[in-house]
C-alpha cells in the first residue's frame, strides 16, 4: 500500500465509504445466513424503518453486494441475498464487531468523559 492509499480517488476509500454507513454493514451481516424478505430483515435488525431499509438495499444492490430475487409465482414476494462480492465483506465486518465488543466500553467511557462538563471550567 502506498502513502496515497486513502486519497479521495483510491480503492481503500471506497471500502471505507461502503462501511461508513451504519446500515450497510448491519444489513450485510443480517443476510449472512441466507436470503431474507424485507420484513424478516426488519425484524432481525430492529430499529430500522422500511424506508431506510429500502434505501440501504438499493445502495447495496448498486454496489454489487446484494441481489434481489422475486418469485415468479408470487411477484410481490421479494428476497435479498448476498452476492459473492458481498460475502467478502463479512470477515472485515466481523473484525470490526470484535473490536467494538472488546473496546466498546472504553469508547463509551471516553464519550461520557468528553460530554461531562469539567467542574474546574469557568461557567459562561
PDB file of C-alpha atoms in Angstrom:
ATOM      1  CA  UNK A   1       0.000   0.000   0.000  1.00  0.00           C
ATOM      2  CA  UNK A   2       1.334   3.422  -0.892  1.00  0.00           C
ATOM      3  CA  UNK A   3       1.192   6.508   1.282  1.00  0.00           C
ATOM      4  CA  UNK A   4      -1.566   7.809  -1.015  1.00  0.00           C
ATOM      5  CA  UNK A   5      -3.841   4.842  -0.212  1.00  0.00           C
ATOM      6  CA  UNK A   6      -6.524   6.984   1.425  1.00  0.00           C
ATOM      7  CA  UNK A   7      -6.869   9.765  -1.130  1.00  0.00           C
ATOM      8  CA  UNK A   8     -10.355  10.536  -2.452  1.00  0.00           C
ATOM      9  CA  UNK A   9      -9.997   8.504  -5.640  1.00  0.00           C
ATOM     10  CA  UNK A  10      -8.428   5.391  -4.150  1.00  0.00           C
ATOM     11  CA  UNK A  11      -9.936   1.948  -3.604  1.00  0.00           C
ATOM     12  CA  UNK A  12      -9.306   1.897   0.149  1.00  0.00           C
ATOM     13  CA  UNK A  13     -11.508   4.958   0.449  1.00  0.00           C
ATOM     14  CA  UNK A  14     -14.221   3.117  -1.492  1.00  0.00           C
ATOM     15  CA  UNK A  15     -14.239   0.331   1.100  1.00  0.00           C
ATOM     16  CA  UNK A  16     -14.406   2.783   3.999  1.00  0.00           C
ATOM     17  CA  UNK A  17     -17.253   4.622   2.283  1.00  0.00           C
ATOM     18  CA  UNK A  18     -19.178   1.346   1.961  1.00  0.00           C
ATOM     19  CA  UNK A  19     -18.739   0.543   5.641  1.00  0.00           C
ATOM     20  CA  UNK A  20     -19.166   4.067   6.983  1.00  0.00           C
ATOM     21  CA  UNK A  21     -22.929   3.920   6.531  1.00  0.00           C
ATOM     22  CA  UNK A  22     -24.184   2.246   9.704  1.00  0.00           C
ATOM     23  CA  UNK A  23     -26.947   0.301   8.000  1.00  0.00           C
ATOM     24  CA  UNK A  24     -24.810  -1.124   5.170  1.00  0.00           C
ATOM     25  CA  UNK A  25     -22.779  -3.338   7.480  1.00  0.00           C
ATOM     26  CA  UNK A  26     -25.799  -4.230   9.618  1.00  0.00           C
ATOM     27  CA  UNK A  27     -27.860  -5.358   6.606  1.00  0.00           C
ATOM     28  CA  UNK A  28     -24.948  -7.296   5.131  1.00  0.00           C
ATOM     29  CA  UNK A  29     -24.445  -9.049   8.476  1.00  0.00           C
ATOM     30  CA  UNK A  30     -28.182  -9.804   8.735  1.00  0.00           C
ATOM     31  CA  UNK A  31     -28.019 -11.526   5.326  1.00  0.00           C
ATOM     32  CA  UNK A  32     -25.025 -13.721   6.222  1.00  0.00           C
ATOM     33  CA  UNK A  33     -27.135 -16.847   6.844  1.00  0.00           C
ATOM     34  CA  UNK A  34     -29.074 -16.702   3.587  1.00  0.00           C
ATOM     35  CA  UNK A  35     -31.816 -14.879   1.706  1.00  0.00           C
ATOM     36  CA  UNK A  36     -34.325 -12.808   3.638  1.00  0.00           C
ATOM     37  CA  UNK A  37     -37.500 -10.951   2.829  1.00  0.00           C
ATOM     38  CA  UNK A  38     -37.555  -7.250   3.802  1.00  0.00           C
ATOM     39  CA  UNK A  39     -39.948  -7.858   6.695  1.00  0.00           C
ATOM     40  CA  UNK A  40     -37.632 -10.590   8.024  1.00  0.00           C
ATOM     41  CA  UNK A  41     -34.674  -8.225   7.768  1.00  0.00           C
ATOM     42  CA  UNK A  42     -36.524  -5.512   9.698  1.00  0.00           C
ATOM     43  CA  UNK A  43     -37.417  -7.986  12.455  1.00  0.00           C
ATOM     44  CA  UNK A  44     -33.893  -9.358  12.595  1.00  0.00           C
ATOM     45  CA  UNK A  45     -32.215  -5.948  12.640  1.00  0.00           C
ATOM     46  CA  UNK A  46     -34.631  -3.913  14.748  1.00  0.00           C
ATOM     47  CA  UNK A  47     -34.621  -0.131  14.827  1.00  0.00           C
ATOM     48  CA  UNK A  48     -34.593   0.350  11.052  1.00  0.00           C
ATOM     49  CA  UNK A  49     -37.523   1.882   9.200  1.00  0.00           C
ATOM     50  CA  UNK A  50     -38.898   0.411   5.994  1.00  0.00           C
ATOM     51  CA  UNK A  51     -37.729   3.478   4.095  1.00  0.00           C
ATOM     52  CA  UNK A  52     -34.154   3.279   5.376  1.00  0.00           C
ATOM     53  CA  UNK A  53     -34.032  -0.478   4.763  1.00  0.00           C
ATOM     54  CA  UNK A  54     -35.221   0.007   1.179  1.00  0.00           C
ATOM     55  CA  UNK A  55     -32.648   2.748   0.576  1.00  0.00           C
ATOM     56  CA  UNK A  56     -29.902   0.593   2.079  1.00  0.00           C
ATOM     57  CA  UNK A  57     -30.834  -2.461  -0.007  1.00  0.00           C
ATOM     58  CA  UNK A  58     -30.865  -0.317  -3.167  1.00  0.00           C
ATOM     59  CA  UNK A  59     -27.443   1.101  -2.304  1.00  0.00           C
ATOM     60  CA  UNK A  60     -26.055  -2.383  -1.638  1.00  0.00           C
ATOM     61  CA  UNK A  61     -27.502  -3.640  -4.951  1.00  0.00           C
ATOM     62  CA  UNK A  62     -25.996  -0.654  -6.772  1.00  0.00           C
ATOM     63  CA  UNK A  63     -22.599  -1.592  -5.360  1.00  0.00           C
ATOM     64  CA  UNK A  64     -22.970  -5.253  -6.315  1.00  0.00           C
ATOM     65  CA  UNK A  65     -23.116  -6.540  -2.728  1.00  0.00           C
ATOM     66  CA  UNK A  66     -26.729  -7.766  -2.649  1.00  0.00           C
ATOM     67  CA  UNK A  67     -29.039  -9.471  -5.158  1.00  0.00           C
ATOM     68  CA  UNK A  68     -32.799  -9.010  -5.296  1.00  0.00           C
ATOM     69  CA  UNK A  69     -34.889 -12.025  -6.268  1.00  0.00           C
ATOM     70  CA  UNK A  70     -38.592 -12.251  -6.995  1.00  0.00           C
ATOM     71  CA  UNK A  71     -40.724 -15.373  -7.007  1.00  0.00           C
ATOM     72  CA  UNK A  72     -42.306 -15.951 -10.451  1.00  0.00           C
ATOM     73  CA  UNK A  73     -45.421 -17.406  -8.829  1.00  0.00           C
ATOM     74  CA  UNK A  74     -45.717 -14.538  -6.355  1.00  0.00           C
ATOM     75  CA  UNK A  75     -44.323 -11.329  -7.902  1.00  0.00           C
ATOM     76  CA  UNK A  76     -44.796  -9.435  -4.648  1.00  0.00           C
ATOM     77  CA  UNK A  77     -42.519 -11.897  -2.822  1.00  0.00           C
ATOM     78  CA  UNK A  78     -39.057 -10.387  -2.824  1.00  0.00           C
ATOM     79  CA  UNK A  79     -35.927 -11.721  -1.151  1.00  0.00           C
ATOM     80  CA  UNK A  80     -32.454 -10.294  -0.853  1.00  0.00           C
ATOM     81  CA  UNK A  81     -29.239 -12.234  -0.558  1.00  0.00           C
ATOM     82  CA  UNK A  82     -25.538 -11.528  -0.501  1.00  0.00           C
ATOM     83  CA  UNK A  83     -23.596 -11.752  -3.727  1.00  0.00           C
ATOM     84  CA  UNK A  84     -20.181 -13.428  -3.685  1.00  0.00           C
ATOM     85  CA  UNK A  85     -18.719  -9.904  -3.518  1.00  0.00           C
ATOM     86  CA  UNK A  86     -20.967  -9.063  -0.562  1.00  0.00           C
ATOM     87  CA  UNK A  87     -19.788 -12.203   1.249  1.00  0.00           C
ATOM     88  CA  UNK A  88     -16.202 -10.933   1.052  1.00  0.00           C
ATOM     89  CA  UNK A  89     -17.167  -8.092   3.418  1.00  0.00           C
ATOM     90  CA  UNK A  90     -18.349 -10.405   6.198  1.00  0.00           C
ATOM     91  CA  UNK A  91     -14.831 -11.018   7.546  1.00  0.00           C
ATOM     92  CA  UNK A  92     -13.980  -7.285   7.853  1.00  0.00           C
ATOM     93  CA  UNK A  93     -17.389  -6.608   9.430  1.00  0.00           C
ATOM     94  CA  UNK A  94     -16.779  -9.441  11.901  1.00  0.00           C
ATOM     95  CA  UNK A  95     -13.353  -7.995  12.744  1.00  0.00           C
ATOM     96  CA  UNK A  96     -14.826  -4.538  13.377  1.00  0.00           C
ATOM     97  CA  UNK A  97     -17.565  -6.117  15.512  1.00  0.00           C
ATOM     98  CA  UNK A  98     -14.984  -7.997  17.564  1.00  0.00           C
ATOM     99  CA  UNK A  99     -13.033  -4.774  18.062  1.00  0.00           C
ATOM    100  CA  UNK A 100     -16.229  -2.994  19.179  1.00  0.00           C
ATOM    101  CA  UNK A 101     -17.044  -5.798  21.620  1.00  0.00           C
ATOM    102  CA  UNK A 102     -13.544  -5.638  23.103  1.00  0.00           C
ATOM    103  CA  UNK A 103     -13.187  -1.838  23.219  1.00  0.00           C
ATOM    104  CA  UNK A 104     -16.778  -0.538  23.265  1.00  0.00           C
ATOM    105  CA  UNK A 105     -16.737   0.194  26.986  1.00  0.00           C
ATOM    106  CA  UNK A 106     -13.572   2.260  26.577  1.00  0.00           C
ATOM    107  CA  UNK A 107     -15.100   4.280  23.736  1.00  0.00           C
ATOM    108  CA  UNK A 108     -18.304   4.889  25.700  1.00  0.00           C
ATOM    109  CA  UNK A 109     -16.266   5.952  28.760  1.00  0.00           C
ATOM    110  CA  UNK A 110     -14.324   8.412  26.605  1.00  0.00           C
ATOM    111  CA  UNK A 111     -17.587   9.786  25.191  1.00  0.00           C
ATOM    112  CA  UNK A 112     -19.012  10.132  28.686  1.00  0.00           C
ATOM    113  CA  UNK A 113     -15.875  11.930  29.886  1.00  0.00           C
ATOM    114  CA  UNK A 114     -15.936  14.275  26.894  1.00  0.00           C
ATOM    115  CA  UNK A 115     -19.599  15.173  27.399  1.00  0.00           C
ATOM    116  CA  UNK A 116     -19.341  15.750  31.161  1.00  0.00           C
ATOM    117  CA  UNK A 117     -18.605  19.389  31.968  1.00  0.00           C
ATOM    118  CA  UNK A 118     -15.306  19.970  33.711  1.00  0.00           C
ATOM    119  CA  UNK A 119     -16.101  21.414  37.181  1.00  0.00           C
ATOM    120  CA  UNK A 120     -12.855  23.395  37.015  1.00  0.00           C
ATOM    121  CA  UNK A 121     -14.008  25.259  33.875  1.00  0.00           C
ATOM    122  CA  UNK A 122     -15.417  28.740  34.425  1.00  0.00           C
ATOM    123  CA  UNK A 123     -19.161  28.982  33.768  1.00  0.00           C
ATOM    124  CA  UNK A 124     -20.190  31.182  30.849  1.00  0.00           C
TER     125      UNK A 124
END
